[in-house]
Short mmCIF file of C-alpha atoms and ligand atoms in Angstrom, two decimals:
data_model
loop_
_atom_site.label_atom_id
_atom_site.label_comp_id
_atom_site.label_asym_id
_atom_site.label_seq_id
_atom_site.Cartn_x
_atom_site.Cartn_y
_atom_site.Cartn_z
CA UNK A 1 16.71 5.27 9.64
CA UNK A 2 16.18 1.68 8.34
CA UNK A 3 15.74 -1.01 10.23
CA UNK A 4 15.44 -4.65 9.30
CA UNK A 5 14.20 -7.04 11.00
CA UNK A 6 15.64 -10.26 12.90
CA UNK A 7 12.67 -12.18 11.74
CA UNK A 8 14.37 -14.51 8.59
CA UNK A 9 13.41 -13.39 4.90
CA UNK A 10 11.73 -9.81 6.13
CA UNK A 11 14.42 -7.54 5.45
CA UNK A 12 12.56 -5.90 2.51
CA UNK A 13 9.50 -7.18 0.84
CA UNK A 14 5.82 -6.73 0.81
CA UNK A 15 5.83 -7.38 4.71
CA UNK A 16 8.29 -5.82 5.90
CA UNK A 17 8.94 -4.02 9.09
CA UNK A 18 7.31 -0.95 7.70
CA UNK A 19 4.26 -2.48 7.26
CA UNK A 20 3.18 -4.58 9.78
CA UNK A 21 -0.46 -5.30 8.97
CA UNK A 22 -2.74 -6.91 11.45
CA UNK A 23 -5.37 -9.95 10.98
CA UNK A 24 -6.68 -12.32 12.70
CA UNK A 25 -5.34 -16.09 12.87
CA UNK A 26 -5.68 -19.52 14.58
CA UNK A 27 -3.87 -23.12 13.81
CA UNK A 28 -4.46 -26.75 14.02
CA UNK A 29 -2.79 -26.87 17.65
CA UNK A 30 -4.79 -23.57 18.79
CA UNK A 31 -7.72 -23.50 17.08
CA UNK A 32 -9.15 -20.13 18.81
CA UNK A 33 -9.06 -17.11 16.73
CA UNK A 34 -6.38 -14.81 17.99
CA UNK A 35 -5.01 -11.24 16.87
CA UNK A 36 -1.73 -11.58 14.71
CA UNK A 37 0.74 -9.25 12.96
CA UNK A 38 2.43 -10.15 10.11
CA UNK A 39 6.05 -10.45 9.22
CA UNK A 40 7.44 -11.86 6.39
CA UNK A 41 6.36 -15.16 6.26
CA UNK A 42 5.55 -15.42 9.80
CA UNK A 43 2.17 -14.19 11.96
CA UNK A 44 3.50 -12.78 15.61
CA UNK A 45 0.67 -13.78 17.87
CA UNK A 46 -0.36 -10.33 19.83
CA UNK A 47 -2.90 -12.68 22.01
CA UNK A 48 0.84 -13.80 23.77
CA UNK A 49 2.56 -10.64 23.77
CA UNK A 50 -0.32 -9.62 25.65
CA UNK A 51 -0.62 -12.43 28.43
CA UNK A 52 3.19 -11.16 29.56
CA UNK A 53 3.98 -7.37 30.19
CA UNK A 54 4.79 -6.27 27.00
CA UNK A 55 1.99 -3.92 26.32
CA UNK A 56 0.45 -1.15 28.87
CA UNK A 57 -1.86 -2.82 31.15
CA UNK A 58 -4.91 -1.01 29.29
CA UNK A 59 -3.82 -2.10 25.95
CA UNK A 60 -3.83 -5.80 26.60
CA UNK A 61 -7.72 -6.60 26.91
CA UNK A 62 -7.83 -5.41 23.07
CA UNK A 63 -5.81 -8.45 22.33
CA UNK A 64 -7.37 -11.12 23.84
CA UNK A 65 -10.57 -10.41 21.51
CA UNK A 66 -11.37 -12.42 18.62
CA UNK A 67 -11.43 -9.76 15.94
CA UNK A 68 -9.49 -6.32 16.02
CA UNK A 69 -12.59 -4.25 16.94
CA UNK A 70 -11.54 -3.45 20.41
CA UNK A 71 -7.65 -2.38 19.44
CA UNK A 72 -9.41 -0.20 16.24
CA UNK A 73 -11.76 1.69 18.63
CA UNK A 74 -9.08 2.36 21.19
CA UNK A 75 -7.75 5.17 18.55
CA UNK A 76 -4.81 6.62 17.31
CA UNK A 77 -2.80 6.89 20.93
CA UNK A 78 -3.17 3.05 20.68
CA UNK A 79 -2.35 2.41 16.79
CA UNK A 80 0.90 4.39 17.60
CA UNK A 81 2.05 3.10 20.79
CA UNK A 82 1.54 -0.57 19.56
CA UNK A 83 3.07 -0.14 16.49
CA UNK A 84 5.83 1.72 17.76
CA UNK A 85 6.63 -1.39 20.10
CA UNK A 86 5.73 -4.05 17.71
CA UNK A 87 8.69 -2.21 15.17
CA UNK A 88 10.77 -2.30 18.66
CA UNK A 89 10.36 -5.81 19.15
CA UNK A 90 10.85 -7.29 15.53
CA UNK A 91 14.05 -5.26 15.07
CA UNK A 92 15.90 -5.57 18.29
CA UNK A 93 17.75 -9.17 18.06
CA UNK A 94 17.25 -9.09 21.98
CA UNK A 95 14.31 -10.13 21.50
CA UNK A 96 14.49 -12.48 19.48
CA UNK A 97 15.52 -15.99 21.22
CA UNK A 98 11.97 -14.61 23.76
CA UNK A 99 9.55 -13.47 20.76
CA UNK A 100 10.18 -16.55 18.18
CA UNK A 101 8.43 -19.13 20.46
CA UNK A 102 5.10 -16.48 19.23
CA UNK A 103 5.46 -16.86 15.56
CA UNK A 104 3.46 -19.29 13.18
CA UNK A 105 4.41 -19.64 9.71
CA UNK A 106 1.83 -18.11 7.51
CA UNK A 107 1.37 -21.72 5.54
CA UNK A 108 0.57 -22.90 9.12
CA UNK A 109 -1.58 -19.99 9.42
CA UNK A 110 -5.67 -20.41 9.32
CA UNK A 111 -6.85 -17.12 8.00
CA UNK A 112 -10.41 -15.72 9.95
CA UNK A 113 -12.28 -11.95 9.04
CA UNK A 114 -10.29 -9.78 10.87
CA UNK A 115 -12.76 -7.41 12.18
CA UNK A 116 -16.73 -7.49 12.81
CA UNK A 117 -17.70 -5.72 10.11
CA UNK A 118 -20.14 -2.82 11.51
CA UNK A 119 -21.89 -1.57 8.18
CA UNK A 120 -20.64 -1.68 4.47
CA UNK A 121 -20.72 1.35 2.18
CA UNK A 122 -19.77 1.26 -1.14
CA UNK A 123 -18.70 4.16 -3.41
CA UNK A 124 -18.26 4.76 -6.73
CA UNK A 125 -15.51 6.95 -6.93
CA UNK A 126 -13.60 6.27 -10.30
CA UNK A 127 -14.72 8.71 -13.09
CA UNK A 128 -13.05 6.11 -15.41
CA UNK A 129 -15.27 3.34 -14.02
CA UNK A 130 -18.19 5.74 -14.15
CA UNK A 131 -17.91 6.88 -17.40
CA UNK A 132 -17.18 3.53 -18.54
CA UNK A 133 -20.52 2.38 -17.29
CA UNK A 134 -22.16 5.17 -18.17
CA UNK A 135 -20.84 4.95 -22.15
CA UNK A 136 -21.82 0.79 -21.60
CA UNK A 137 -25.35 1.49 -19.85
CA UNK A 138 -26.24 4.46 -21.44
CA UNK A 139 -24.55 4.33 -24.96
CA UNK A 140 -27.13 7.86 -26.26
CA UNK A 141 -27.04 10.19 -23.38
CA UNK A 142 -23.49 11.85 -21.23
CA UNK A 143 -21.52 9.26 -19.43
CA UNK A 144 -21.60 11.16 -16.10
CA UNK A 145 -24.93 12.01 -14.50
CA UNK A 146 -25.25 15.41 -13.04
CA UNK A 147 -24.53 14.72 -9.78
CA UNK A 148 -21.61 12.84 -10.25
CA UNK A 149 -18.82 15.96 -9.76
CA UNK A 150 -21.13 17.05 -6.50
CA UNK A 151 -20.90 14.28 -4.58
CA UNK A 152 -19.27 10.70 -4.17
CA UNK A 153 -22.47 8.66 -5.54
CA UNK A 154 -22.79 5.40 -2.86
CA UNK A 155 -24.87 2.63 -1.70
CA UNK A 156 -24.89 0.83 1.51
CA UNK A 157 -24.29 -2.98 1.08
CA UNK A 158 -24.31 -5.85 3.31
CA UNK A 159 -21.80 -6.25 6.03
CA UNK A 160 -23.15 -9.58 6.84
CA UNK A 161 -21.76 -11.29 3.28
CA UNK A 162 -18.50 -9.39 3.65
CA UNK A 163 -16.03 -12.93 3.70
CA UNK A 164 -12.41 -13.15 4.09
CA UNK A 165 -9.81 -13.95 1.22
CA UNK A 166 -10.05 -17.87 0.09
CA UNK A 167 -14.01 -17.88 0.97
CA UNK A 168 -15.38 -19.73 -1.91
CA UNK A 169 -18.01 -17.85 -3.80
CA UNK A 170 -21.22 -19.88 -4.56
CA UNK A 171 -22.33 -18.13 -8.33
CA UNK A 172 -26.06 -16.18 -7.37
CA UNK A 173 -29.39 -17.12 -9.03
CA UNK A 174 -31.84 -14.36 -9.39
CA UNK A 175 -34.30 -12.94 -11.91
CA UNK A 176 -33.09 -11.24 -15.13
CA UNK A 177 -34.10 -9.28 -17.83
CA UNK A 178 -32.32 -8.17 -20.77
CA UNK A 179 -33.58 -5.36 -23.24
CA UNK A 180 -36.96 -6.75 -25.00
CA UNK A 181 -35.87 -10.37 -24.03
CA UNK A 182 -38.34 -12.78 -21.54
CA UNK A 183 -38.32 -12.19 -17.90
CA UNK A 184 -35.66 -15.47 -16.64
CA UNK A 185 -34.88 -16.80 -13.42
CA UNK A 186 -32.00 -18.48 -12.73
CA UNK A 187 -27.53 -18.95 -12.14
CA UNK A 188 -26.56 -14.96 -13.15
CA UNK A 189 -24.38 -15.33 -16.49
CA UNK A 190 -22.83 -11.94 -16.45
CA UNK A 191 -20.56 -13.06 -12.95
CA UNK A 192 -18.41 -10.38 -12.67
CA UNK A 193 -15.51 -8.67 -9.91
CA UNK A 194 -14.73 -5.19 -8.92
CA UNK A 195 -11.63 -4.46 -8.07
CA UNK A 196 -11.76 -2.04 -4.98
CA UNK A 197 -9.64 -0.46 -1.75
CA UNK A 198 -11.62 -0.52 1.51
CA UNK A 199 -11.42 1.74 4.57
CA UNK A 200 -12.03 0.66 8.33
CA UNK A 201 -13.36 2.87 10.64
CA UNK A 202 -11.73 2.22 14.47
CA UNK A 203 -13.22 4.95 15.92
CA UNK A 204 -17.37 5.73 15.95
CA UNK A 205 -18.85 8.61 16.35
CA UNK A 206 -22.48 9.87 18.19
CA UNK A 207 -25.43 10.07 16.25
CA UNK A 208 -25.99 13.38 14.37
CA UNK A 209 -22.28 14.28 14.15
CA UNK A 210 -20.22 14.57 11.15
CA UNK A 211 -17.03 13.96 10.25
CA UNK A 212 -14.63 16.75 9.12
CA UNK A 213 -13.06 16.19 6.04
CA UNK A 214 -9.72 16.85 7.91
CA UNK A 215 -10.33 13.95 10.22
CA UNK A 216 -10.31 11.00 8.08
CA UNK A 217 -6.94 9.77 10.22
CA UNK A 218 -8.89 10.58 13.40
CA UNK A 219 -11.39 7.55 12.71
CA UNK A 220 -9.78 5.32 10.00
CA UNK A 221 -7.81 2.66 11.14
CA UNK A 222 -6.49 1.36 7.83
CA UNK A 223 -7.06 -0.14 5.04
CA UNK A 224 -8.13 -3.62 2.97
CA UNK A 225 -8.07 -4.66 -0.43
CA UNK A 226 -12.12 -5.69 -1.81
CA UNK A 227 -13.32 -7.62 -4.49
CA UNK A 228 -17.20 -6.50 -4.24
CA UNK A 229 -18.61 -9.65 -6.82
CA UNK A 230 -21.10 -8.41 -9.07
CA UNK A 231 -23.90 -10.05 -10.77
CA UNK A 232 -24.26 -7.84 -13.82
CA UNK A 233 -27.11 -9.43 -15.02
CA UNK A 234 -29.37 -9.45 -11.97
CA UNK A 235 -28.04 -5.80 -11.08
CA UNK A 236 -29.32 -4.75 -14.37
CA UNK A 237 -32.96 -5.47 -14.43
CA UNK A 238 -33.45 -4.84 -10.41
CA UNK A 239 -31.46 -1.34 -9.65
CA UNK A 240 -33.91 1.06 -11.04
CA UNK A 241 -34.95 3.48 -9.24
CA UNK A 242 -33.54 2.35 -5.73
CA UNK A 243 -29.69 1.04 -6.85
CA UNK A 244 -27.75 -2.05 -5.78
CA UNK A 245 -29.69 -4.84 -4.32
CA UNK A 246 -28.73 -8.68 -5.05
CA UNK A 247 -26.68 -8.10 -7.56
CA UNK A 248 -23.76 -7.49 -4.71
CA UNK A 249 -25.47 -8.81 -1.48
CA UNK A 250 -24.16 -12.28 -1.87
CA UNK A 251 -20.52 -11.69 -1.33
CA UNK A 252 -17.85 -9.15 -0.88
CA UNK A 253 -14.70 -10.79 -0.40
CA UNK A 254 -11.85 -9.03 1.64
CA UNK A 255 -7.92 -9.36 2.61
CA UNK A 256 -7.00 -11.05 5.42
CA UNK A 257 -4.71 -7.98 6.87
CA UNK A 258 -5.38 -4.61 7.32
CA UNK A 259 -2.59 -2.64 6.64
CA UNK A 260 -2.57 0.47 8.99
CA UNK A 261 -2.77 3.78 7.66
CA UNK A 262 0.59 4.91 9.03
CA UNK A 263 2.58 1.78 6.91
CA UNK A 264 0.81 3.98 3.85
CA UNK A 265 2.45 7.56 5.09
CA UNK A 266 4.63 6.96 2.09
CA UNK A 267 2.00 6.17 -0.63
CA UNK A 268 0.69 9.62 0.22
CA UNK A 269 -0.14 11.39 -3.53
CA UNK A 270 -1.77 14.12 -4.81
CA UNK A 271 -5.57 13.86 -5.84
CA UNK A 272 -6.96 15.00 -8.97
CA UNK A 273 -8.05 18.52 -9.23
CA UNK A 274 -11.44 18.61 -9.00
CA UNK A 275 -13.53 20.93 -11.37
CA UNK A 276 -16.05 22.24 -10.39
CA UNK A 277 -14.53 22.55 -6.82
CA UNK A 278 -17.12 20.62 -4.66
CA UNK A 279 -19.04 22.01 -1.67
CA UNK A 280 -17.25 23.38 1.63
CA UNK A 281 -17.64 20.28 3.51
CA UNK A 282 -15.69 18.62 0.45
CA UNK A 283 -12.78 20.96 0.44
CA UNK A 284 -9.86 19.32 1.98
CA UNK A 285 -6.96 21.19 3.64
CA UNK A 286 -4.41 18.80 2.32
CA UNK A 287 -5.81 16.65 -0.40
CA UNK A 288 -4.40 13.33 -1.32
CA UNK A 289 -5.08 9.92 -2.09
CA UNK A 290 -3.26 6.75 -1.99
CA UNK A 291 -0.44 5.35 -4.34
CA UNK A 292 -1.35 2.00 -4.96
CA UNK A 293 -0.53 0.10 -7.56
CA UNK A 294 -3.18 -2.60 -8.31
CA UNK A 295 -3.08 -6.18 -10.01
CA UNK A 296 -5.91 -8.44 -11.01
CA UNK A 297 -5.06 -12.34 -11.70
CA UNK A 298 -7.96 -14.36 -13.40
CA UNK A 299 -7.17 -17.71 -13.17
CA UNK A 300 -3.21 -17.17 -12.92
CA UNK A 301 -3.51 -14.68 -15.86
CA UNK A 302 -2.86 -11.03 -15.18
CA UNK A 303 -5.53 -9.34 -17.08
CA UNK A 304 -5.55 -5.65 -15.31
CA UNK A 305 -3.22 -3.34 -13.46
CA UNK A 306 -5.86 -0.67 -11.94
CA UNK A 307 -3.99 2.75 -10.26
CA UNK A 308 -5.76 3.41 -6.82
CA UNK A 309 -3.42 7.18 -6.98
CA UNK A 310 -6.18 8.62 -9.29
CA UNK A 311 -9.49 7.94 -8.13
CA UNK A 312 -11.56 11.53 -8.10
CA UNK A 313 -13.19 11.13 -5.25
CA UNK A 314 -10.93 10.54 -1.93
CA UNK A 315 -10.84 8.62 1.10
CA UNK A 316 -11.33 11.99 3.42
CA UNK A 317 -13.92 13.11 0.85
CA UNK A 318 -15.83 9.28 1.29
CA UNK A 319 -15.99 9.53 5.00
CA UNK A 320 -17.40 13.00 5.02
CA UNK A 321 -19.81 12.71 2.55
CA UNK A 322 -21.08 9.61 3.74
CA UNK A 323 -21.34 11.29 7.27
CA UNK A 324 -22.58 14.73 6.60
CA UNK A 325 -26.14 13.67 7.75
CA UNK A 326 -25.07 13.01 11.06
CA UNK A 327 -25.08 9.56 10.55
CA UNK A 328 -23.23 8.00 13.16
CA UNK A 329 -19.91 5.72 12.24
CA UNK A 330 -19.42 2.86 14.51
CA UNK A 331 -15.92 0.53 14.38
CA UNK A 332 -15.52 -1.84 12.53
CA UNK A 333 -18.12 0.02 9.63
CA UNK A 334 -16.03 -0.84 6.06
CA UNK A 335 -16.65 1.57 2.91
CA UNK A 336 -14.89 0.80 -0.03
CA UNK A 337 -13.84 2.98 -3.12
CA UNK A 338 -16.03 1.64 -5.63
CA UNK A 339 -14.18 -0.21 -8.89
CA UNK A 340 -10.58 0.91 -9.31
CA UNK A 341 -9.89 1.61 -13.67
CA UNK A 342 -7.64 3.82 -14.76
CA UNK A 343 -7.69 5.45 -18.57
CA UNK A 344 -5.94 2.77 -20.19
CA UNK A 345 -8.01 -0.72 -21.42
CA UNK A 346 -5.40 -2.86 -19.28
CA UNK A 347 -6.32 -0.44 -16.13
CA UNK A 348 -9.85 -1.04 -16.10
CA UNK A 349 -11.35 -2.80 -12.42
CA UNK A 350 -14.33 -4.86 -13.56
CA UNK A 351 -14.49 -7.56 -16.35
CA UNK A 352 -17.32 -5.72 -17.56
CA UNK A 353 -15.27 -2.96 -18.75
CA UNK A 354 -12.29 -4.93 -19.31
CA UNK A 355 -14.23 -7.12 -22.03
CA UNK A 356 -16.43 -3.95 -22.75
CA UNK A 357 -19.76 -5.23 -22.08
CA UNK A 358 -18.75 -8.94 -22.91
CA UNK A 359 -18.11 -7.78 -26.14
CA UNK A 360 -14.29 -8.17 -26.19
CA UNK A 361 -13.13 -11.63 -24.50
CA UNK A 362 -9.69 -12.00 -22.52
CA UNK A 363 -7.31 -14.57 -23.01
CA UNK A 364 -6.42 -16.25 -19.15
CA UNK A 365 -5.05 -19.57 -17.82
CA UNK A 366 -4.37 -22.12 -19.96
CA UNK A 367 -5.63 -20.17 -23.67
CA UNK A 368 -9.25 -20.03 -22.62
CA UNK A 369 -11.51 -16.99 -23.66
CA UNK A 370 -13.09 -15.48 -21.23
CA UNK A 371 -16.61 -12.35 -20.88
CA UNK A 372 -17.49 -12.98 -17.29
CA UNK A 373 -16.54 -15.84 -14.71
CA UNK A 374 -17.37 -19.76 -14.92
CA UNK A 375 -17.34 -21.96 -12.52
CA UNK A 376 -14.17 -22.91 -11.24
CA UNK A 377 -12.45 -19.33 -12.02
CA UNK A 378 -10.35 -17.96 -9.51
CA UNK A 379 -9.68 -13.86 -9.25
CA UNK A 380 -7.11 -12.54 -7.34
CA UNK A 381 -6.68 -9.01 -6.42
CA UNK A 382 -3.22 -7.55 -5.24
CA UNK A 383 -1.33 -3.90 -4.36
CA UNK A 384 2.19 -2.84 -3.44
CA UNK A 385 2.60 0.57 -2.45
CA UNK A 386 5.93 2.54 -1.76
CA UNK A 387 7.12 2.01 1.43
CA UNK A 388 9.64 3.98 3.46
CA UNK A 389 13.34 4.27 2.45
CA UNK A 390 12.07 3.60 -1.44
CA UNK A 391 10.93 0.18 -0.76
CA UNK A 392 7.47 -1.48 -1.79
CA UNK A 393 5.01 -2.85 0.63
CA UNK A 394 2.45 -5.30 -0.42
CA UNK A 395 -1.29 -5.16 0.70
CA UNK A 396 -3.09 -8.84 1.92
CA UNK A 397 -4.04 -10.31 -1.48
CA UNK A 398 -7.78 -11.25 -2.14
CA UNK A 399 -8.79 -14.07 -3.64
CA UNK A 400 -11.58 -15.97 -4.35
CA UNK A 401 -12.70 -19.12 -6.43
CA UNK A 402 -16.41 -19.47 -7.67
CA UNK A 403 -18.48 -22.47 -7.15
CA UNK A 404 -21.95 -23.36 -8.69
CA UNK A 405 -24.99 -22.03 -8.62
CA UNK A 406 -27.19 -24.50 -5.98
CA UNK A 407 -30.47 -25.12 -6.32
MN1 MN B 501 -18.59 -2.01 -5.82
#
């Protein structure tokens, strides 16, 4: 069946009422942070819906929180039920003349995070993106270390710079060291994005308990686009032996709506075949990844178009591995994919790749050549994905706009 919705200019389109992603909003009138769901170009305030008797008595609590933590942990029974109402709602044109007084416009809209972020893992999941950095890092030996094919190689990062879409981005001093060159301090000049999908857990799990492989849709609530900023410079000199540090601590930027996982039931595609076949615990019973078609904008210029649907490593595979120590997952935790590139030049994720090392500028705005970002460059990261009845849904954009360094 297809249904539209009464809800002007949301028939079809990247919020549809297929998609229905939720974030978190407030307004000039209202300026307390309140649950939203978006359609077209309108947010329906859930924080309303929930003062009346729309929702089951124990649902409404979740939405008179400030972030989507407590709806996320209440689990799939929940995710269904609401959503199930919330497509109810926006379709009947009974509704309608009741439900309108709830909607903002989204230009009226003041975007917040919308979730506490628990922890932040990042992966590393591309073998494209790998390799890449592995032929750029590494130019004499293999591009893939041995342990790549074994496991999804990660880090955890910090959930406490993880900002929503719009958040400027202040550039990051720090020491660096290139190859027989003077040890420097100073504004990184190798500012760079990765272009990544992130995963939100709603529901935790007890200490010394991991997750199945099979139940990545028991705990994952849904799913945001990432820009993880990365200083290449300062990365490079600081991430032997132990990995990561300040290089990505000072931001990781994220969409303001988290599209659930069921809006995504038709993006569902096959993973690549993995050889050699990993460990039990790695072995999926139905193996897929997601469909997404990716787009990076550097200051208005598309540069890349980055294809989530073949990323080795998937989702499932992420939440297991990252688990299999029985460390616990609590809601609201965020691990992202790692840099999205695909074979082709145009398809790579990071600017590091894309101008291969800064060796290769890109043309962007206005006929200016570009290696890494100045000040004043914006990025912005989008998706569509297919939808149901062969339409395309499109993910919360990210976006972000760096400022400089300060002293
Ligand atoms: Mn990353």
């Amino acid at each position: 069946m297809t249904a539209t919705s009464w809800v002007e200019g949301a028939e079809a389109g990247p919020f549809d009422l297929e998609h229905l992603p939720y974030g978190v909003f407030s307004t000039a009138k209202d300026p307390a942070p309140r649950i939203g769901v978006r359609i077209g170009d309108q947010v329906l305030d859930l924080r309303g819906l929930a003062t009346g008797t729309f929702f089951l008595p124990w649902i409404r609590p979740a939405f008179h929180e400030q972030a989507l933590n407590g709806f996320m942990a209440m689990g799939p029974p929940a995710w269904r039920l609401v959503r199930h109402q919330l497509m109810e709602l926006l379709a009947d044109r009974r509704y309608r003349d009741q439900s309108a007084t709830l909607l903002t416009p989204i230009a009226k809209a003041r975007m917040h995070l919308p979730f506490n972020v628990a922890d932040y893992v990042d992966f590393y999941a591309s073998e494209e993106h790998a390799a890449n950095l592995g032929r750029l890092f590494r130019p004499d030996s293999e591009p893939l270390l041995p342990n790549w094919k074994h496991l999804p190689v990660g880090y955890h990062g910090r959930a406490g710079t993880v900002v929503p879409s719009g958040t400027p981005i202040v550039r990051p001093r720090g020491q660096r060291k290139a190859k027989d060159g003077p040890l420097e301090f100073g504004p990184s000049a190798r500012l760079d994005i990765e272009t990544e999908v992130g995963f939100v857990v709603g529901v935790g799990t007890e200490l010394g308990t991991p997750v199945s492989v099979d139940d990545f849709a028991e705990h994952v609530f849904g799913v945001v686009l990432v820009n993880d900023w990365s200083a290449r410079d300062i990365q490079a000199w600081e991430y032997v032996p132990l990995g990561p540090f300040l290089g990505k601590s000072f931001a990781t930027s994220i969409g303001h709506w988290v599209t659930p996982l069921d809006a995504l039931a038709a993006a569902k595609a096959p993973a690549p075949v993995q050889d050699p076949a990993p460990l039990g615990y790695l072995q999926e019973t139905d193996r897929f990844g997601y469909d997404l078609e990716m787009a990076v904008r550097w200051n208005g210029t598309e540069v890349s178009r980055p294809p989530f649907a073949g990323m080795y490593w998937t989702p499932a595979q992420m939440l297991a591995h990252l688990t299999v120590n029985g460390a616990s997952l609590r809601t609201g935790d965020l691990f992202a994919s790692g840099t999205v590139s695909g074979p082709e030049p145009a398809q790579r994720g990071s600017f590091l790749e894309l101008t291969w090392g800064g060796k290769e500028p890109v043309t962007v705005g206005e006929g200016e050549t570009r290696s890494f970002l100045e000040d004043g460059d914006t990025v912005v990261i989008e998706a569509t994905a297919p939808g149901a009845e062969g339409g395309r849904i499109g993910l919360g954009e990210v976006s972000g706009t760096i400022l400089p360094a300060k002293d």
